[in-house]
Coordinates of C-alpha atoms in Angstrom, one line a residue:
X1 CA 0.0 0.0 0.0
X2 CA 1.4 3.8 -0.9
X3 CA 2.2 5.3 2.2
X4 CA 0.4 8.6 2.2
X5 CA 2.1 12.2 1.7
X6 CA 1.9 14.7 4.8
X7 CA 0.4 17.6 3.9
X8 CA 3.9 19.6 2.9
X9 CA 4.6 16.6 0.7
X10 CA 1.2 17.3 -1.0
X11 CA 2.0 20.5 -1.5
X12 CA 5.2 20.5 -3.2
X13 CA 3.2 17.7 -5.0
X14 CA 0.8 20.4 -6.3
X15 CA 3.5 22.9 -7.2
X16 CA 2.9 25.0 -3.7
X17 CA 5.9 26.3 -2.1
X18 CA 6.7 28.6 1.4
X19 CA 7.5 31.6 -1.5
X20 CA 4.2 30.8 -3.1
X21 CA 3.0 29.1 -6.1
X22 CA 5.5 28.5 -8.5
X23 CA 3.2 28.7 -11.6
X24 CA 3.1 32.3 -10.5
X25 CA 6.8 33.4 -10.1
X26 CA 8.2 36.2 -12.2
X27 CA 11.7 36.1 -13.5
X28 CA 13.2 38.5 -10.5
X29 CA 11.4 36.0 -8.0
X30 CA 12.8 33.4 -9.7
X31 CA 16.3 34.2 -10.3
X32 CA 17.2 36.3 -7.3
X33 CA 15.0 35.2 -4.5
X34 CA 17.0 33.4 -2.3
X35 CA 14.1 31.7 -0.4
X36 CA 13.8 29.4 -3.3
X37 CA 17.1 28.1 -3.5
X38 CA 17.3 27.6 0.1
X39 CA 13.6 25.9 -0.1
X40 CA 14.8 23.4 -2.2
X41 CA 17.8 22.0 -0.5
X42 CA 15.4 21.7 2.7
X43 CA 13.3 19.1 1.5
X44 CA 14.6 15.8 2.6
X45 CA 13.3 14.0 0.2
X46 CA 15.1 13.6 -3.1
X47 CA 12.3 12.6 -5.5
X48 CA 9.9 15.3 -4.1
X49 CA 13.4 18.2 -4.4
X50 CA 13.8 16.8 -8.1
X51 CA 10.0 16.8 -8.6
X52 CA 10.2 20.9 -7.4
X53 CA 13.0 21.8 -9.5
X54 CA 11.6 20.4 -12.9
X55 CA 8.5 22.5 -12.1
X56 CA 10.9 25.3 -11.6
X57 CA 13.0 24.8 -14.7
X58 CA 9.4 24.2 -16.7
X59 CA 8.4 28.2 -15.2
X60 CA 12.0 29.1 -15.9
X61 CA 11.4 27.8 -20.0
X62 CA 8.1 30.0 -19.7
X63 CA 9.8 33.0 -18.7
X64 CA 12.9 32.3 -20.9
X65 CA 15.4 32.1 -18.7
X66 CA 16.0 28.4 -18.0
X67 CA 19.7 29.0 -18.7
X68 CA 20.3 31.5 -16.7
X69 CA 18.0 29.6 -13.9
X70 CA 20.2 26.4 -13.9
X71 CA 23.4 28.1 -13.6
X72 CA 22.7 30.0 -10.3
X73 CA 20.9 26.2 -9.4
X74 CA 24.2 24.7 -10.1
X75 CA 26.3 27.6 -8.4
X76 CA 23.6 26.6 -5.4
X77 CA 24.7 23.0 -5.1
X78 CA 28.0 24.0 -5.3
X79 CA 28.2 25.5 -2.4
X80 CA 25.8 23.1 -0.2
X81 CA 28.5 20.7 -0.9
X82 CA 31.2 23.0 0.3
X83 CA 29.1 23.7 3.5
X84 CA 28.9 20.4 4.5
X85 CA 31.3 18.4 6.4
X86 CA 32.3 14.6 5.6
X87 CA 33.0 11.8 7.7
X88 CA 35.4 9.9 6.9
X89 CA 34.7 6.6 5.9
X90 CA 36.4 3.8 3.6
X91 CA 36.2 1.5 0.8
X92 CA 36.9 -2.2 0.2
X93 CA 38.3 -4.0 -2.2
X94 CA 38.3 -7.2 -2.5
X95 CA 41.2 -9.1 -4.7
X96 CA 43.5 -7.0 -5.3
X97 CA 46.7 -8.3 -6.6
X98 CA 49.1 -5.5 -6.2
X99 CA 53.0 -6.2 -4.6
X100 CA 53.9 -2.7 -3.3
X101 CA 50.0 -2.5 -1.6
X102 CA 49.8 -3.3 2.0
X103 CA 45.9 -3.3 2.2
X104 CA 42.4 -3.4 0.1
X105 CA 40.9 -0.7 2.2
X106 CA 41.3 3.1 1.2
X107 CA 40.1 6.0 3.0
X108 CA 37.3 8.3 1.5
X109 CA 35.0 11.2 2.5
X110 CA 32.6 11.0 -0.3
X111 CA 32.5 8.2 -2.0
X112 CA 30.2 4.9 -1.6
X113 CA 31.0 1.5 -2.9
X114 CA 27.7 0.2 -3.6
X115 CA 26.9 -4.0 -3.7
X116 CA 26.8 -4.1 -7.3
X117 CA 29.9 -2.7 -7.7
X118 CA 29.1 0.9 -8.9
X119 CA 30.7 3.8 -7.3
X120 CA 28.5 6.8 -6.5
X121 CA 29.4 10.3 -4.6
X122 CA 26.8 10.8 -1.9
X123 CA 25.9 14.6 -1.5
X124 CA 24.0 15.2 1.7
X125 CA 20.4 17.1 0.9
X126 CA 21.2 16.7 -3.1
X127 CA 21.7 13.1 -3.6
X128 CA 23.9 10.4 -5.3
X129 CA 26.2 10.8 -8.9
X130 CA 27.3 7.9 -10.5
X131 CA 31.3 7.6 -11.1
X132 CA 31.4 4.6 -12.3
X133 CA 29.8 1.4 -13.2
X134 CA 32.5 -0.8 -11.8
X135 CA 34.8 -1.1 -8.7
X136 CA 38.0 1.1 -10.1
X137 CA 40.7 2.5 -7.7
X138 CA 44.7 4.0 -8.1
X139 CA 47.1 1.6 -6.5
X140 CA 50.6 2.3 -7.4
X141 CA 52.2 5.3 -8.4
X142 CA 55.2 5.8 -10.6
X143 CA 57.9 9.3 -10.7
X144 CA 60.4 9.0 -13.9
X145 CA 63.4 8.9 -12.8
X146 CA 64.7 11.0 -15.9
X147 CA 62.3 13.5 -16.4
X148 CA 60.6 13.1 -13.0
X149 CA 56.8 13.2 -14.7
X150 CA 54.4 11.1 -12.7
X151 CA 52.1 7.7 -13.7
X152 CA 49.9 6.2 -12.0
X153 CA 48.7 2.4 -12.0
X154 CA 44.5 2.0 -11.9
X155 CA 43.1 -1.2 -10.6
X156 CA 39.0 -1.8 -12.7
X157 CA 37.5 -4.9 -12.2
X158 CA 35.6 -6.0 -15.3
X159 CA 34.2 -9.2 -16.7
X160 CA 34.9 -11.1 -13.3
X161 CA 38.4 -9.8 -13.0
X162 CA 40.8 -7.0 -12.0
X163 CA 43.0 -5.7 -14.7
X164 CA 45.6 -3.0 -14.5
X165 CA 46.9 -0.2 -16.4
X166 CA 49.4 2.7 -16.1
X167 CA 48.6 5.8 -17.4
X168 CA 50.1 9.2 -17.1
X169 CA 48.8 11.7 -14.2
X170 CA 47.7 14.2 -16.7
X171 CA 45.2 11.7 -18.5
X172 CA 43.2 10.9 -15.1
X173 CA 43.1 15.2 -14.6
X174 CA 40.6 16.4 -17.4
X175 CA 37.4 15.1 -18.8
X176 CA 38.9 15.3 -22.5
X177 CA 41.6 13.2 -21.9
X178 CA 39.7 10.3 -19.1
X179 CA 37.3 9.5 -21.5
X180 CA 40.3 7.6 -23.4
X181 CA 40.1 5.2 -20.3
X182 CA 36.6 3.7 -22.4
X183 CA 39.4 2.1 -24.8
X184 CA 40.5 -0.1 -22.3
X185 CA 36.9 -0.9 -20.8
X186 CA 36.7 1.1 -18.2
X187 CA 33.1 2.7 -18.1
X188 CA 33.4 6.7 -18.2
X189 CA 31.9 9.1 -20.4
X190 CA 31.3 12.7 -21.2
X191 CA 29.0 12.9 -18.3
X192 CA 30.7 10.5 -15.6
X193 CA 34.2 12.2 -16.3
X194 CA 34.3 15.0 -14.1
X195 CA 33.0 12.8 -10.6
X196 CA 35.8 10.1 -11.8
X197 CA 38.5 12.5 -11.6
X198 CA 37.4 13.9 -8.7
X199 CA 36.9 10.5 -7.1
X200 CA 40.3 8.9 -8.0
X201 CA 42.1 12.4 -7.3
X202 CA 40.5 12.1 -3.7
X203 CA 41.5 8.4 -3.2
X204 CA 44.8 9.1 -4.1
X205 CA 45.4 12.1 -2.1
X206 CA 43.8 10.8 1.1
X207 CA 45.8 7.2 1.0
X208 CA 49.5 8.4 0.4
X209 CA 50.3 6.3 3.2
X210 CA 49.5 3.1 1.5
X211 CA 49.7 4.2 -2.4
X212 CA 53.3 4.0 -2.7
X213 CA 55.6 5.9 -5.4
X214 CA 58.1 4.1 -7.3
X215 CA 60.9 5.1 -9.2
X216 CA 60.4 4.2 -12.8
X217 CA 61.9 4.5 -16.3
X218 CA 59.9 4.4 -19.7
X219 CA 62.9 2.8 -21.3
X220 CA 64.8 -1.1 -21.5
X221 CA 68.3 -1.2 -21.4
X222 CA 71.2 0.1 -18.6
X223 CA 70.7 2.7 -16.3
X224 CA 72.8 3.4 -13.2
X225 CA 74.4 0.2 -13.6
X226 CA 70.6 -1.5 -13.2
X227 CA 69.9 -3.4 -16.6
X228 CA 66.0 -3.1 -17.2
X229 CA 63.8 -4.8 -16.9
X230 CA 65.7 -6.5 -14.6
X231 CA 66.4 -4.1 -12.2
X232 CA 64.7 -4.2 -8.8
X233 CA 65.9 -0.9 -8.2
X234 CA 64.0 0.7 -11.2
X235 CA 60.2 -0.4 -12.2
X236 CA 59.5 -0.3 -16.1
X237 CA 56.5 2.2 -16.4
X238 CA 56.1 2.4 -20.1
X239 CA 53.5 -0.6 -21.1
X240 CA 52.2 1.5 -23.5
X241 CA 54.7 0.6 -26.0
X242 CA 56.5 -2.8 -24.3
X243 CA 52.9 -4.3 -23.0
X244 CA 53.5 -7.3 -20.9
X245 CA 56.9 -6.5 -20.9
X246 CA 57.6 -8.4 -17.5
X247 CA 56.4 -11.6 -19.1
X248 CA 58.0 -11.5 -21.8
X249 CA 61.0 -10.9 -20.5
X250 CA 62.1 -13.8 -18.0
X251 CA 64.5 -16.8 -17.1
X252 CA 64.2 -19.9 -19.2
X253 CA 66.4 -22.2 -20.3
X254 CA 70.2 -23.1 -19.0
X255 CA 73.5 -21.5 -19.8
X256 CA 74.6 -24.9 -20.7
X257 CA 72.1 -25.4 -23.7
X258 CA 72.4 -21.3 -24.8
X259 CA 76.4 -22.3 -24.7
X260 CA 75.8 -25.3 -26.9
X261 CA 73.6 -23.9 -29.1
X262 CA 76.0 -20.6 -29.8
X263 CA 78.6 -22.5 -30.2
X264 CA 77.0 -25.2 -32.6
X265 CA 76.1 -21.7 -34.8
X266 CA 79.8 -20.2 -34.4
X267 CA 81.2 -22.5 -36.7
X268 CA 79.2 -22.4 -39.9
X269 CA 81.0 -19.7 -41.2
X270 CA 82.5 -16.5 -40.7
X271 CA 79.5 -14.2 -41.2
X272 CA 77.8 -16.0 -38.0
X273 CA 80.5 -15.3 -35.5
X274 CA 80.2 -11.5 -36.8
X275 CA 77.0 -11.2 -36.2
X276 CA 77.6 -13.1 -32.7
X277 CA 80.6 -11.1 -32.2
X278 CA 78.5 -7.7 -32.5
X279 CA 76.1 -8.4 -30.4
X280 CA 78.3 -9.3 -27.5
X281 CA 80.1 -6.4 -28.1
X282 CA 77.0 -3.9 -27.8
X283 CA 77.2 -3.8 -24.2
X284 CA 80.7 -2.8 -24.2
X285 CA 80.3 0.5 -26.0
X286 CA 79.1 2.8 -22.9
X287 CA 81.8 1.6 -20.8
X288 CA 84.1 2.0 -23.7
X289 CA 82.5 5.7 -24.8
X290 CA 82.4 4.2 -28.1
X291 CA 79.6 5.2 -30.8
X292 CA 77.1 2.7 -31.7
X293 CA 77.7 0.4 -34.9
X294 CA 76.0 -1.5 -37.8
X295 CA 76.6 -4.6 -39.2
X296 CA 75.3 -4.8 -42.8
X297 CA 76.3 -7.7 -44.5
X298 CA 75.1 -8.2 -48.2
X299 CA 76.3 -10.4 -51.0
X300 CA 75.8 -10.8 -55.0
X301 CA 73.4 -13.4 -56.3
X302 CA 73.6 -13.9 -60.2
X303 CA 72.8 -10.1 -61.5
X304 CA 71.3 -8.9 -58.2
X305 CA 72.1 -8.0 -54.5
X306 CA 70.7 -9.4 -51.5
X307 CA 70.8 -8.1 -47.9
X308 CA 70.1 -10.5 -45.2
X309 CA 70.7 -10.4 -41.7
X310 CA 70.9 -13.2 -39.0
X311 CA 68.6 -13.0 -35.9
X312 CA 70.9 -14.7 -33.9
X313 CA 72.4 -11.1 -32.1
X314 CA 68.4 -10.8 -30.5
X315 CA 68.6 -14.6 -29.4
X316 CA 72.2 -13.7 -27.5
X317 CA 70.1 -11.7 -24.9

């Protein structure tokens, strides 16, 4: 059974308001008196406050000044959520598979987790915005070690489990460039954007203490005597280009079958132990402070030339 409206329910319900009947207002009433905007954000109950200001904005289209009506609404809410002072409270998450992360549960002011996994900002006297359809939350950071820009590593669980990508600071800090984020799979859009930064700029900000930085570099190769990937000194934050780089990248095999299996190849001729030769000699130029080489090997077949190379130099490493 409908529970029945008080009687100021049924008279917002009928378009009745403490400054009077809003099928009545004139544009100065409407615009500058402050007794409306404070009406609104009095009523407790969301559906009835949304109810009021569509029968506002409809008197504001009559008049023909619904733009000018919704800005000062929206300057309004503004500051009601300015006025109003969280508690803190926290979020979970569940399954995160992060090394550097020493806990699943980051601190928050203004953000709700809900059971189906969508992430809302709850605004006391205004209501909920959606920021996303699915758990998403910044877990590790990265600083460049030669250029000192910033990265950070976002955790979104989709399709039954969490995936991970690193993405520079600047991407997660305008609406134009956060909507990229939908390439991946993570749900945001035009009009989701602006809550998402704000929510991930908030969770990162308030959970420093668990959200560690790392020192990174967007290259492979030496570095201070670390070799990347390999380094544990150094973390490899350029996936972009090298995706799965870590994976690819690993021990296999034994030095006593690499050793066989160079040295099988060394004597076929004298253009293999070149190439062999070069290769083993690349990582001698920097401590050398000699200039990078090519090896370009070529020979005549009949009346035309053919260039080959041997792949054998990649398969030292």
């Amino acid at each position: 059974m409908k529970k029945e409206l008080d009687y100021s329910e049924q008279l917002v319900e009928e378009g009745f308001a403490t400054f009077g009947d809003i099928e009545r207002l004139e544009k100065d009433e409407l615009l500058f008196n402050e007794e409306v905007f404070k009406y609104l954000f009095s009523i407790e109950s969301h559906i009835l406050r949304e109810k009021t200001i569509t029968r506002l904005q409809m008197r504001a289209k009559e008049l023909k000044v619904y733009t000018q009506f919704n800005k000062i609404l929206k300057a309004y809410e503004e500051e009601q959520k300015k006025e109003y002072i969280y508690d803190d409270s926290t979020i979970v998450f569940d399954g995160l598979e992060v090394d550097n992360l020493t806990t699943n549960v980051f601190k928050t002011n203004r953000f709700q987790l809900e059971s189906n996994g969508q992430i809302n900002e709850v605004v006391p006297k205004i209501g909920k915005f959606l920021v996303c359809y699915h758990p998403i939350v910044p877990v590790e950071k990265f600083k460049n070690y030669e250029d000192g820009t910033e990265k950070v590593k976002l955790a979104y669980f989709i399709n039954g489990a969490w995936n991970y990508i690193v993405v520079d600071k600047s991407m997660i800090a305008s609406p134009q460039s956060i909507i990229k984020l939908s390439d991946v799979g993570i749900a945001v859009t035009s009009e989701t954007a602006k809550y998402l930064i704000k929510y991930l700029a908030e969770i990162e900000n308030m959970n420093r203490d668990i959200i560690k930085t790392n020192i990174s570099v967007s290259r492979l190769g030496w570095i201070d005597g670390k070799l990347i990937p390999y380094s544990k000194k150094y973390q490899f934050d350029n996936e972009k280009d090298f995706p799965k780089v870590y994976e690819r990248f690993e021990e296999r095999g034994s030095l006593e079958e690499w050793t066989e299996f160079f040295r099988e190849r060394r004597k076929y001729n004298d253009i293999s132990r070149i190439i062999m030769a070069g290769a083993v000699a690349s990582i001698f130029l920097k401590e050398l402070k000699q200039s990078g080489f090519t090896i370009h090997i070529w020979r005549r077949i009949r009346i035309w030339k053919k260039c080959f190379m041997y792949g054998w130099s990649v398969y030292i490493w």
